[in-house]
Tab-separated table of C-alpha atoms in Angstrom:
chain	number	residue	atom	x	y	z
E	1	MET	CA	3.874	-77.610	-41.538
E	2	GLU	CA	1.801	-77.794	-44.699
E	3	LYS	CA	-0.706	-80.636	-44.746
E	4	ILE	CA	0.159	-82.857	-47.684
E	5	LEU	CA	-1.347	-86.334	-47.522
E	6	SER	CA	-4.245	-85.193	-45.331
E	7	ARG	CA	-4.987	-81.952	-47.194
E	8	ASN	CA	-8.298	-83.279	-48.567
E	9	PHE	CA	-9.309	-85.521	-45.663
E	10	SER	CA	-12.062	-83.266	-44.342
E	11	ALA	CA	-13.706	-83.029	-47.761
E	12	GLY	CA	-13.007	-86.496	-49.155
E	13	PRO	CA	-13.316	-88.823	-50.802
E	14	LEU	CA	-13.251	-86.463	-53.778
E	15	ASP	CA	-14.274	-87.574	-57.242
E	16	PHE	CA	-11.930	-86.905	-60.161
E	17	ALA	CA	-13.339	-83.473	-61.022
E	18	ALA	CA	-13.214	-82.214	-57.437
E	19	TYR	CA	-9.723	-83.636	-56.902
E	20	LYS	CA	-8.506	-81.995	-60.122
E	21	ALA	CA	-10.083	-78.681	-59.074
E	22	ALA	CA	-8.084	-78.887	-55.826
E	23	ASP	CA	-4.840	-79.077	-57.879
E	24	GLY	CA	-4.917	-82.854	-57.904
E	25	TYR	CA	-2.698	-84.589	-60.473
E	26	LYS	CA	-0.982	-81.251	-61.110
E	27	THR	CA	2.288	-82.656	-59.771
E	28	LEU	CA	2.317	-85.223	-62.597
E	29	GLU	CA	2.727	-82.416	-65.125
E	30	SER	CA	6.183	-81.678	-63.715
E	31	VAL	CA	7.123	-85.342	-63.322
E	32	ILE	CA	6.107	-87.279	-66.422
E	33	GLY	CA	8.499	-86.572	-69.261
E	34	ARG	CA	11.493	-85.637	-67.126
E	35	PRO	CA	14.600	-87.878	-67.200
E	36	ARG	CA	14.047	-90.733	-64.782
E	37	GLY	CA	17.607	-90.529	-63.462
E	38	ASP	CA	17.066	-86.913	-62.414
E	39	LEU	CA	13.852	-87.816	-60.625
E	40	LEU	CA	15.470	-90.713	-58.798
E	41	ASN	CA	18.279	-88.438	-57.662
E	42	GLU	CA	15.748	-85.882	-56.391
E	43	LEU	CA	14.070	-88.622	-54.394
E	44	LYS	CA	17.448	-89.712	-53.060
E	45	GLN	CA	18.265	-86.179	-51.916
E	46	SER	CA	14.937	-85.941	-50.080
E	47	GLY	CA	15.827	-88.742	-47.679
E	48	LEU	CA	12.367	-90.324	-47.966
E	49	LYS	CA	12.246	-93.618	-46.094
E	50	GLY	CA	9.700	-96.419	-46.180
E	51	CYS	CA	6.759	-95.588	-43.899
E	52	GLY	CA	5.625	-99.198	-43.488
E	53	GLY	CA	7.973	-99.892	-40.601
E	54	ALA	CA	11.379	-100.759	-41.995
E	55	GLY	CA	12.511	-97.190	-42.650
E	56	PHE	CA	14.720	-98.154	-45.587
E	57	LEU	CA	15.716	-95.361	-47.980
E	58	THR	CA	13.185	-95.407	-50.815
E	59	ALA	CA	15.484	-94.181	-53.580
E	60	LEU	CA	18.206	-96.620	-52.556
E	61	LYS	CA	15.749	-99.492	-52.807
E	62	TRP	CA	14.661	-98.319	-56.249
E	63	SER	CA	18.250	-97.939	-57.418
E	64	PHE	CA	18.802	-101.678	-56.968
E	65	LYS	CA	16.709	-102.221	-60.109
E	66	ALA	CA	19.168	-102.806	-62.926
E	67	PRO	CA	19.118	-100.161	-65.704
E	68	ASP	CA	18.557	-102.926	-68.262
E	69	ALA	CA	16.001	-104.800	-66.151
E	70	PRO	CA	13.733	-106.898	-68.361
E	71	HIS	CA	10.125	-105.887	-68.818
E	72	PRO	CA	7.479	-106.163	-67.542
E	73	ILE	CA	8.494	-104.273	-64.412
E	74	TYR	CA	5.996	-104.156	-61.550
E	75	LEU	CA	5.286	-101.761	-58.687
E	76	VAL	CA	3.351	-103.199	-55.760
E	77	VAL	CA	1.814	-100.793	-53.255
E	78	ASN	CA	1.505	-102.473	-49.865
E	79	LEU	CA	-1.744	-101.427	-48.189
E	80	ASP	CA	-2.173	-104.613	-46.182
E	81	GLU	CA	-1.833	-102.652	-42.902
E	82	ALA	CA	-2.617	-105.423	-40.428
E	83	GLU	CA	-0.287	-104.125	-37.696
E	84	PRO	CA	-2.261	-103.548	-34.458
E	85	GLY	CA	-2.201	-99.860	-33.607
E	86	SER	CA	-1.631	-98.786	-37.228
E	87	PHE	CA	-4.383	-97.184	-39.280
E	88	LYS	CA	-2.715	-94.422	-41.316
E	89	ASP	CA	-2.773	-95.976	-44.785
E	90	ARG	CA	-6.493	-96.603	-44.671
E	91	GLN	CA	-7.041	-92.878	-44.058
E	92	VAL	CA	-5.569	-92.118	-47.479
E	93	LEU	CA	-7.511	-95.016	-48.996
E	94	TYR	CA	-10.903	-94.013	-47.585
E	95	ARG	CA	-10.542	-90.234	-47.503
E	96	ASP	CA	-8.482	-89.388	-50.591
E	97	PRO	CA	-7.921	-92.366	-52.937
E	98	HIS	CA	-6.813	-90.148	-55.840
E	99	THR	CA	-3.746	-89.092	-53.823
E	100	LEU	CA	-2.697	-92.737	-53.695
E	101	ILE	CA	-3.293	-93.111	-57.436
E	102	GLU	CA	-1.289	-89.969	-58.185
E	103	GLY	CA	1.586	-91.329	-56.113
E	104	THR	CA	1.385	-94.705	-57.812
E	105	ILE	CA	1.526	-93.140	-61.276
E	106	ALA	CA	4.490	-90.920	-60.376
E	107	ALA	CA	6.428	-93.759	-58.741
E	108	SER	CA	5.690	-96.079	-61.651
E	109	TYR	CA	6.998	-93.511	-64.109
E	110	VAL	CA	10.298	-93.158	-62.239
E	111	LEU	CA	10.649	-96.934	-62.138
E	112	ASN	CA	9.513	-97.300	-65.753
E	113	ALA	CA	7.018	-99.847	-64.473
E	114	ASP	CA	4.476	-101.391	-66.829
E	115	LYS	CA	1.885	-102.290	-64.236
E	116	ALA	CA	1.119	-101.437	-60.629
E	117	PHE	CA	-0.783	-103.485	-58.072
E	118	ILE	CA	-2.320	-101.956	-54.972
E	119	PHE	CA	-2.588	-104.775	-52.437
E	120	ILE	CA	-5.320	-103.934	-49.920
E	121	ARG	CA	-6.124	-105.566	-46.593
E	122	GLY	CA	-9.193	-107.777	-46.892
E	123	GLU	CA	-11.119	-105.867	-44.236
E	124	TYR	CA	-10.836	-102.645	-46.260
E	125	ARG	CA	-13.411	-103.826	-48.769
E	126	LYS	CA	-15.283	-100.531	-48.955
E	127	GLY	CA	-12.018	-98.673	-49.474
E	128	ALA	CA	-11.071	-101.042	-52.291
E	129	ARG	CA	-14.323	-100.200	-54.068
E	130	LEU	CA	-13.612	-96.479	-53.683
E	131	LEU	CA	-10.151	-96.994	-55.115
E	132	GLU	CA	-11.426	-99.055	-58.057
E	133	LYS	CA	-13.813	-96.231	-58.891
E	134	ALA	CA	-10.990	-93.668	-58.671
E	135	VAL	CA	-8.748	-95.824	-60.879
E	136	GLN	CA	-11.467	-95.971	-63.520
E	137	GLU	CA	-11.915	-92.182	-63.341
E	138	ALA	CA	-8.170	-91.675	-63.837
E	139	HIS	CA	-8.247	-94.089	-66.765
E	140	ASN	CA	-11.193	-92.316	-68.350
E	141	ASN	CA	-9.313	-89.012	-68.140
E	142	GLY	CA	-6.140	-90.242	-69.805
E	143	LEU	CA	-3.944	-90.642	-66.732
E	144	LEU	CA	-3.784	-94.414	-67.080
E	145	GLY	CA	-3.509	-96.565	-70.165
E	146	GLN	CA	-1.211	-95.972	-73.132
E	147	ASN	CA	0.878	-92.878	-73.907
E	148	ILE	CA	0.078	-90.977	-70.702
E	149	MET	CA	0.491	-87.218	-71.245
E	150	ASN	CA	2.042	-87.958	-74.668
E	151	SER	CA	5.098	-89.390	-72.913
E	152	GLY	CA	5.174	-92.651	-74.840
E	153	TRP	CA	4.856	-94.458	-71.515
E	154	GLY	CA	1.796	-96.322	-70.282
E	155	LEU	CA	0.570	-97.859	-67.038
E	156	GLU	CA	-2.270	-99.989	-65.741
E	157	ILE	CA	-3.246	-100.218	-62.052
E	158	ASP	CA	-4.838	-103.347	-60.614
E	159	VAL	CA	-6.586	-103.130	-57.215
E	160	HIS	CA	-6.150	-106.440	-55.373
E	161	LEU	CA	-8.254	-107.140	-52.267
E	162	SER	CA	-6.376	-109.513	-49.990
E	163	ALA	CA	-7.872	-112.602	-48.405
E	164	GLY	CA	-6.313	-111.480	-45.134
E	165	ARG	CA	-3.493	-112.535	-42.760
E	166	TYR	CA	-0.905	-110.326	-41.127
E	167	ILE	CA	1.935	-112.134	-42.892
E	168	CYS	CA	0.760	-110.629	-46.199
E	169	GLY	CA	2.423	-107.414	-45.065
E	170	GLU	CA	5.816	-109.098	-45.533
E	171	GLU	CA	6.730	-108.193	-49.094
E	172	THR	CA	7.575	-111.655	-50.408
E	173	ALA	CA	4.560	-113.259	-48.736
E	174	LEU	CA	2.510	-110.526	-50.386
E	175	LEU	CA	3.949	-111.482	-53.785
E	176	ASN	CA	3.045	-115.135	-53.225
E	177	ALA	CA	-0.489	-114.080	-52.318
E	178	LEU	CA	-0.723	-111.947	-55.487
E	179	GLU	CA	0.329	-114.940	-57.567
E	180	GLY	CA	-2.416	-117.029	-55.982
E	181	TYR	CA	-0.250	-119.078	-53.631
E	182	ARG	CA	-0.260	-119.418	-49.871
E	183	ALA	CA	1.193	-116.282	-48.279
E	184	ASN	CA	4.462	-117.738	-47.024
E	185	PRO	CA	7.629	-115.623	-47.182
E	186	ARG	CA	10.208	-116.385	-49.849
E	187	SER	CA	13.904	-116.845	-49.262
E	188	LYS	CA	16.098	-113.835	-50.095
E	189	PRO	CA	18.170	-113.437	-52.216
E	190	PRO	CA	16.977	-113.094	-54.888
E	191	PHE	CA	15.288	-109.923	-53.749
E	192	PRO	CA	12.019	-108.831	-55.386
E	193	VAL	CA	13.711	-105.904	-57.134
E	194	ALA	CA	15.609	-108.496	-59.196
E	195	LYS	CA	13.140	-111.378	-59.241
E	196	GLY	CA	9.749	-110.717	-57.758
E	197	LEU	CA	6.230	-111.035	-59.113
E	198	TRP	CA	6.144	-113.865	-61.672
E	199	GLY	CA	9.939	-113.774	-61.710
E	200	GLN	CA	10.070	-110.168	-62.943
E	201	PRO	CA	11.689	-107.063	-61.347
E	202	THR	CA	9.272	-105.845	-58.672
E	203	ILE	CA	9.427	-102.936	-56.239
E	204	VAL	CA	7.244	-103.134	-53.133
E	205	ASN	CA	6.533	-100.000	-51.083
E	206	ASN	CA	4.108	-98.917	-48.395
E	207	ALA	CA	1.086	-96.812	-49.401
E	208	GLU	CA	2.063	-93.716	-47.393
E	209	THR	CA	5.569	-93.838	-48.857
E	210	ILE	CA	4.208	-93.916	-52.403
E	211	SER	CA	1.796	-91.064	-51.673
E	212	HIS	CA	4.708	-88.758	-50.781
E	213	VAL	CA	6.550	-89.348	-54.067
E	214	PRO	CA	4.834	-86.929	-56.521
E	215	PHE	CA	5.029	-83.997	-54.106
E	216	ILE	CA	8.744	-84.513	-53.536
E	217	LEU	CA	9.414	-84.750	-57.267
E	218	ALA	CA	7.319	-81.683	-58.080
E	219	ARG	CA	8.406	-79.407	-55.213
E	220	GLY	CA	11.941	-80.637	-54.646
E	221	ALA	CA	13.964	-82.485	-52.047
E	222	GLN	CA	14.658	-79.389	-49.941
E	223	TRP	CA	10.959	-78.604	-49.630
E	224	PHE	CA	10.364	-82.119	-48.282
E	225	LYS	CA	13.264	-81.862	-45.858
E	226	ASP	CA	11.895	-78.598	-44.513
E	227	GLN	CA	8.654	-80.319	-43.466
E	228	GLY	CA	10.432	-82.317	-40.757
E	229	ILE	CA	11.827	-81.246	-37.377
E	230	ASN	CA	14.489	-82.411	-34.929
E	231	GLY	CA	16.726	-83.633	-37.720
E	232	ALA	CA	14.021	-85.546	-39.614
E	233	PHE	CA	12.692	-85.022	-43.127
E	234	GLY	CA	9.089	-84.791	-44.295
E	235	SER	CA	5.754	-85.350	-42.610
E	236	HIS	CA	4.195	-88.485	-41.171
E	237	ILE	CA	0.691	-89.600	-40.300
E	238	TYR	CA	1.022	-90.565	-36.635
E	239	GLN	CA	-1.699	-92.634	-35.022
E	240	VAL	CA	-2.663	-92.853	-31.348
E	241	SER	CA	-4.802	-95.503	-29.685
E	242	GLY	CA	-5.346	-96.481	-26.069
E	243	ALA	CA	-6.317	-94.550	-22.944
E	244	VAL	CA	-6.206	-91.019	-24.390
E	245	LYS	CA	-8.999	-88.489	-24.667
E	246	SER	CA	-8.869	-88.109	-28.437
E	247	PRO	CA	-7.430	-91.174	-30.167
E	248	GLY	CA	-6.934	-90.690	-33.873
E	249	PHE	CA	-4.474	-89.828	-36.617
E	250	PHE	CA	-2.434	-86.671	-37.055
E	251	GLU	CA	-0.248	-85.567	-39.978
E	252	LEU	CA	2.670	-83.835	-38.284
E	253	PRO	CA	6.317	-83.069	-38.989
E	254	LEU	CA	8.383	-86.235	-38.794
E	255	GLY	CA	10.402	-85.895	-35.605
E	256	THR	CA	7.526	-84.693	-33.420
E	257	THR	CA	7.915	-85.924	-29.839
E	258	ALA	CA	5.655	-88.475	-28.192
E	259	ARG	CA	4.744	-85.878	-25.571
E	260	GLU	CA	3.379	-83.531	-28.234
E	261	ILE	CA	1.469	-86.295	-29.976
E	262	ILE	CA	-0.030	-87.941	-26.886
E	263	PHE	CA	-0.699	-84.948	-24.659
E	264	ASN	CA	-1.469	-82.194	-27.182
E	265	GLN	CA	-2.689	-83.798	-30.391
E	266	ALA	CA	-4.484	-86.724	-28.708
E	267	GLY	CA	-5.660	-84.665	-25.736
E	268	GLY	CA	-3.696	-86.416	-23.007
E	269	MET	CA	-4.629	-89.329	-20.789
E	270	LEU	CA	-8.172	-90.202	-19.785
E	271	PRO	CA	-9.230	-88.658	-16.455
E	272	GLY	CA	-7.636	-90.433	-13.527
E	273	ARG	CA	-5.190	-92.377	-15.715
E	274	LYS	CA	-1.407	-92.272	-15.623
E	275	LEU	CA	0.905	-93.170	-18.486
E	276	THR	CA	3.012	-96.246	-17.738
E	277	GLY	CA	4.429	-97.002	-21.179
E	278	PHE	CA	3.754	-96.956	-24.911
E	279	LEU	CA	4.652	-98.737	-28.102
E	280	PRO	CA	5.767	-96.029	-30.574
E	281	GLY	CA	5.163	-97.774	-33.890
E	282	GLY	CA	2.552	-100.495	-33.663
E	283	ALA	CA	2.411	-103.813	-31.842
E	284	SER	CA	5.769	-105.080	-33.122
E	285	THR	CA	7.875	-102.330	-31.579
E	286	GLN	CA	9.633	-102.136	-28.229
E	287	PHE	CA	8.240	-100.420	-25.144
E	288	MET	CA	9.112	-96.833	-24.373
E	289	LEU	CA	8.474	-95.354	-20.914
E	290	PRO	CA	7.250	-91.962	-19.604
E	291	GLU	CA	10.839	-90.741	-19.324
E	292	HIS	CA	11.129	-91.165	-23.104
E	293	LEU	CA	8.301	-88.771	-23.995
E	294	ASP	CA	10.613	-86.057	-25.285
E	295	ILE	CA	12.508	-88.279	-27.715
E	296	PRO	CA	11.724	-87.264	-31.325
E	297	LEU	CA	9.714	-89.946	-33.081
E	298	HIS	CA	11.706	-90.332	-36.263
E	299	TRP	CA	13.936	-93.085	-37.605
E	300	ASP	CA	16.874	-92.220	-35.365
E	301	GLY	CA	15.017	-91.243	-32.177
E	302	PRO	CA	13.505	-94.401	-30.636
E	303	PRO	CA	16.628	-96.506	-31.380
E	304	THR	CA	18.506	-94.414	-28.810
E	305	VAL	CA	16.407	-96.117	-26.108
E	306	GLY	CA	16.162	-99.539	-27.729
E	307	SER	CA	12.965	-99.078	-29.725
E	308	ARG	CA	12.036	-98.068	-33.281
E	309	LEU	CA	9.570	-95.821	-35.111
E	310	GLY	CA	7.796	-98.638	-36.971
E	311	THR	CA	4.610	-97.280	-38.497
E	312	GLY	CA	4.270	-94.404	-36.021
E	313	GLY	CA	1.180	-96.052	-34.531
E	314	ILE	CA	1.428	-95.183	-30.827
E	315	ILE	CA	-0.328	-97.616	-28.466
E	316	VAL	CA	-0.712	-95.996	-25.039
E	317	MET	CA	-0.730	-98.115	-21.881
E	318	ASP	CA	-1.982	-96.667	-18.596
E	319	ASP	CA	-1.899	-97.677	-14.929
E	320	HIS	CA	-5.276	-99.431	-15.240
E	321	ILE	CA	-3.728	-102.006	-17.592
E	322	CYS	CA	-1.487	-104.832	-16.461
E	323	PRO	CA	1.614	-104.888	-18.716
E	324	ILE	CA	1.752	-108.692	-18.504
E	325	ASP	CA	-1.854	-108.989	-19.642
E	326	PHE	CA	-1.113	-106.410	-22.354
E	327	MET	CA	1.792	-108.510	-23.644
E	328	SER	CA	-0.265	-111.701	-23.473
E	329	ASN	CA	-2.971	-110.089	-25.595
E	330	LEU	CA	-0.412	-109.038	-28.208
E	331	MET	CA	1.073	-112.524	-28.258
E	332	LEU	CA	-2.386	-114.032	-28.807
E	333	PHE	CA	-2.653	-111.964	-31.994
E	334	PHE	CA	0.791	-112.888	-33.293
E	335	THR	CA	0.327	-116.557	-32.441
E	336	ARG	CA	-2.826	-116.676	-34.521
E	337	GLU	CA	-1.290	-114.753	-37.413
E	338	SER	CA	1.877	-116.825	-37.816
E	339	CYS	CA	1.981	-118.439	-41.258
E	340	GLY	CA	3.336	-121.605	-39.633
E	341	TYR	CA	6.215	-121.979	-42.086
E	342	CYS	CA	9.064	-122.313	-39.562
E	343	THR	CA	9.179	-124.111	-36.228
E	344	PRO	CA	10.528	-121.308	-33.980
E	345	CYS	CA	7.615	-119.070	-34.962
E	346	ARG	CA	4.897	-121.716	-35.296
E	347	ASP	CA	5.645	-123.457	-31.983
E	348	GLY	CA	7.696	-120.870	-30.117
E	349	LEU	CA	5.201	-118.015	-30.078
E	350	PRO	CA	2.367	-120.135	-28.617
E	351	TYR	CA	4.716	-121.213	-25.824
E	352	VAL	CA	5.588	-117.581	-25.084
E	353	LYS	CA	1.843	-116.948	-24.855
E	354	HIS	CA	1.486	-119.973	-22.536
E	355	LEU	CA	4.187	-118.664	-20.201
E	356	LEU	CA	2.670	-115.189	-20.017
E	357	ASP	CA	-0.704	-116.724	-19.200
E	358	LYS	CA	0.857	-118.646	-16.321
E	359	PHE	CA	1.792	-115.357	-14.669
E	360	GLU	CA	-1.720	-114.033	-15.139
E	361	GLN	CA	-3.349	-117.202	-13.845
E	362	GLY	CA	-1.101	-117.587	-10.810
E	363	SER	CA	0.753	-120.792	-11.680
E	364	ALA	CA	4.113	-119.269	-12.709
E	365	THR	CA	7.369	-119.804	-10.842
E	366	GLU	CA	10.671	-117.937	-10.818
E	367	LYS	CA	12.003	-120.474	-13.301
E	368	ASP	CA	9.374	-119.362	-15.823
E	369	ILE	CA	10.980	-115.902	-15.982
E	370	ASP	CA	14.275	-117.473	-17.031
E	371	THR	CA	12.471	-119.731	-19.509
E	372	LEU	CA	10.653	-116.761	-21.023
E	373	LYS	CA	13.900	-114.834	-21.492
E	374	GLU	CA	15.690	-117.857	-22.925
E	375	LEU	CA	12.857	-118.653	-25.305
E	376	CYS	CA	12.851	-115.110	-26.699
E	377	GLU	CA	16.618	-115.271	-27.204
E	378	VAL	CA	16.351	-118.572	-29.089
E	379	ILE	CA	13.407	-117.623	-31.313
E	380	TYR	CA	14.626	-114.156	-32.271
E	381	PRO	CA	17.566	-114.993	-34.589
E	382	ASN	CA	16.353	-118.353	-35.872
E	383	THR	CA	13.217	-117.666	-37.885
E	384	PHE	CA	12.727	-117.609	-41.649
E	385	CYS	CA	11.425	-114.029	-41.792
E	386	ALA	CA	11.040	-111.014	-39.506
E	387	PHE	CA	7.563	-111.962	-38.237
E	388	ALA	CA	8.574	-113.639	-34.966
E	389	PRO	CA	11.363	-111.158	-34.156
E	390	GLY	CA	8.826	-108.369	-34.580
E	391	ALA	CA	6.264	-110.176	-32.437
E	392	LEU	CA	8.836	-110.541	-29.661
E	393	MET	CA	9.937	-106.894	-29.586
E	394	PRO	CA	7.291	-105.802	-27.053
E	395	ILE	CA	7.823	-109.013	-25.079
E	396	THR	CA	11.603	-108.806	-24.690
E	397	THR	CA	11.485	-105.141	-23.674
E	398	GLY	CA	8.366	-105.694	-21.578
E	399	VAL	CA	10.021	-108.471	-19.580
E	400	GLU	CA	13.034	-106.224	-19.058
E	401	LYS	CA	11.178	-103.063	-18.089
E	402	PHE	CA	8.384	-104.707	-16.070
E	403	GLU	CA	10.273	-107.654	-14.551
E	404	SER	CA	9.299	-106.588	-11.037
E	405	LEU	CA	5.673	-107.179	-12.014
E	406	LEU	CA	6.502	-110.750	-13.050
E	407	HIS	CA	7.879	-111.385	-9.567
E	408	GLU	CA	4.814	-109.700	-8.089
E	409	HIS	CA	2.508	-111.989	-10.080
E	410	ILE	CA	4.367	-115.008	-8.741
E	411	LYS	CA	4.183	-113.743	-5.164
E	412	ASN	CA	0.472	-112.845	-5.399
E	413	LYS	CA	-0.485	-116.003	-7.316
E	414	GLY	CA	-1.789	-114.035	-10.277
E	415	CYS	CA	-2.620	-110.546	-11.405
E	416	THR	CA	-3.982	-108.352	-8.641
E	417	MET	CA	-5.032	-105.689	-11.132
E	418	LYS	CA	-7.240	-108.179	-12.948
E	419	ARG	CA	-8.770	-109.327	-9.665
E	420	CYS	CA	-9.561	-105.739	-8.705
E	421	ALA	CA	-11.139	-105.185	-12.118
């Protein structure tokens, strides 16, 4: 597979001249000026889906914008990336910011957007400065501003450094944060594509998704499809963390198996460690087990065993880690990051954390297993947004797949693995 998003990573971050010399911004020459309907159809044929976790068809989302939508129209690039186990978007930001700008310009042209915002996680401060510099370079060279490439169309890009919080990754909470309000999710409908930022039509997409756009439009839908394997289309930046020899990120064909990613790309398990399970797409995905290693990691693969691709950020768990302690640690994160807007999330997640801690500390009873299951069932469908359901994905599957360990914790009055450690 041809490296696309990571093609300049070893040399980056490139300045404008070096990026241009490496054929940067060349794709815009075959994009800007073409009929927008043709470009949208090309994107539709490619099958590109959102790489931020939802996996929704990008062109379908864009097509919801009415043809006579009132201006200004906004594009918001979501680079909040606060999902534990996910660190792909920051690679583009830090290593090749001009690729992100090129994607933003191409996507904005198709959408006929007047302004684009790149919303960056607060901890990526250095990356935001790199991007601001790259935006200015693009502006100075006529790729931003008025009448870009004599097309009669203009665009400005605003780099927005977030104040933080995981909930900002939810698109409507992100819009509230951009407007200067507390980052609480909005009710839908209306959806942002109809009424988003300051009440105007707004399209929100993940940074990796946007970075793919100009290459698809310049090289064609079939070229993009050919990059994938096992029935998937395109490439993806997979990420691996946990007890492996070479944790990191790897741009591979979408549809690559977990076995290939963990044991070949990431070097396999640490010496003396045995794989016991993994989350395939960040902390808010369901557990997969060693027997699932050969399932292709694309949008249709993990769902066959009750999980999902998410961001493609694989978190590896080994036999030196207690799954109950692992789940408790995840729940600590999600409990702290809840925006507190709705009761099931605000009060329910801390109680899930409390129950998991009881098993670790040795005070749990058999009744607590039933309470934990019941609590997850009640919280899941009754929250205002997808935050709590996502937070519970590793818990519900963890309780199911590792229930024998819950009984063992009760019998042994706590976690024997922790005591041995």
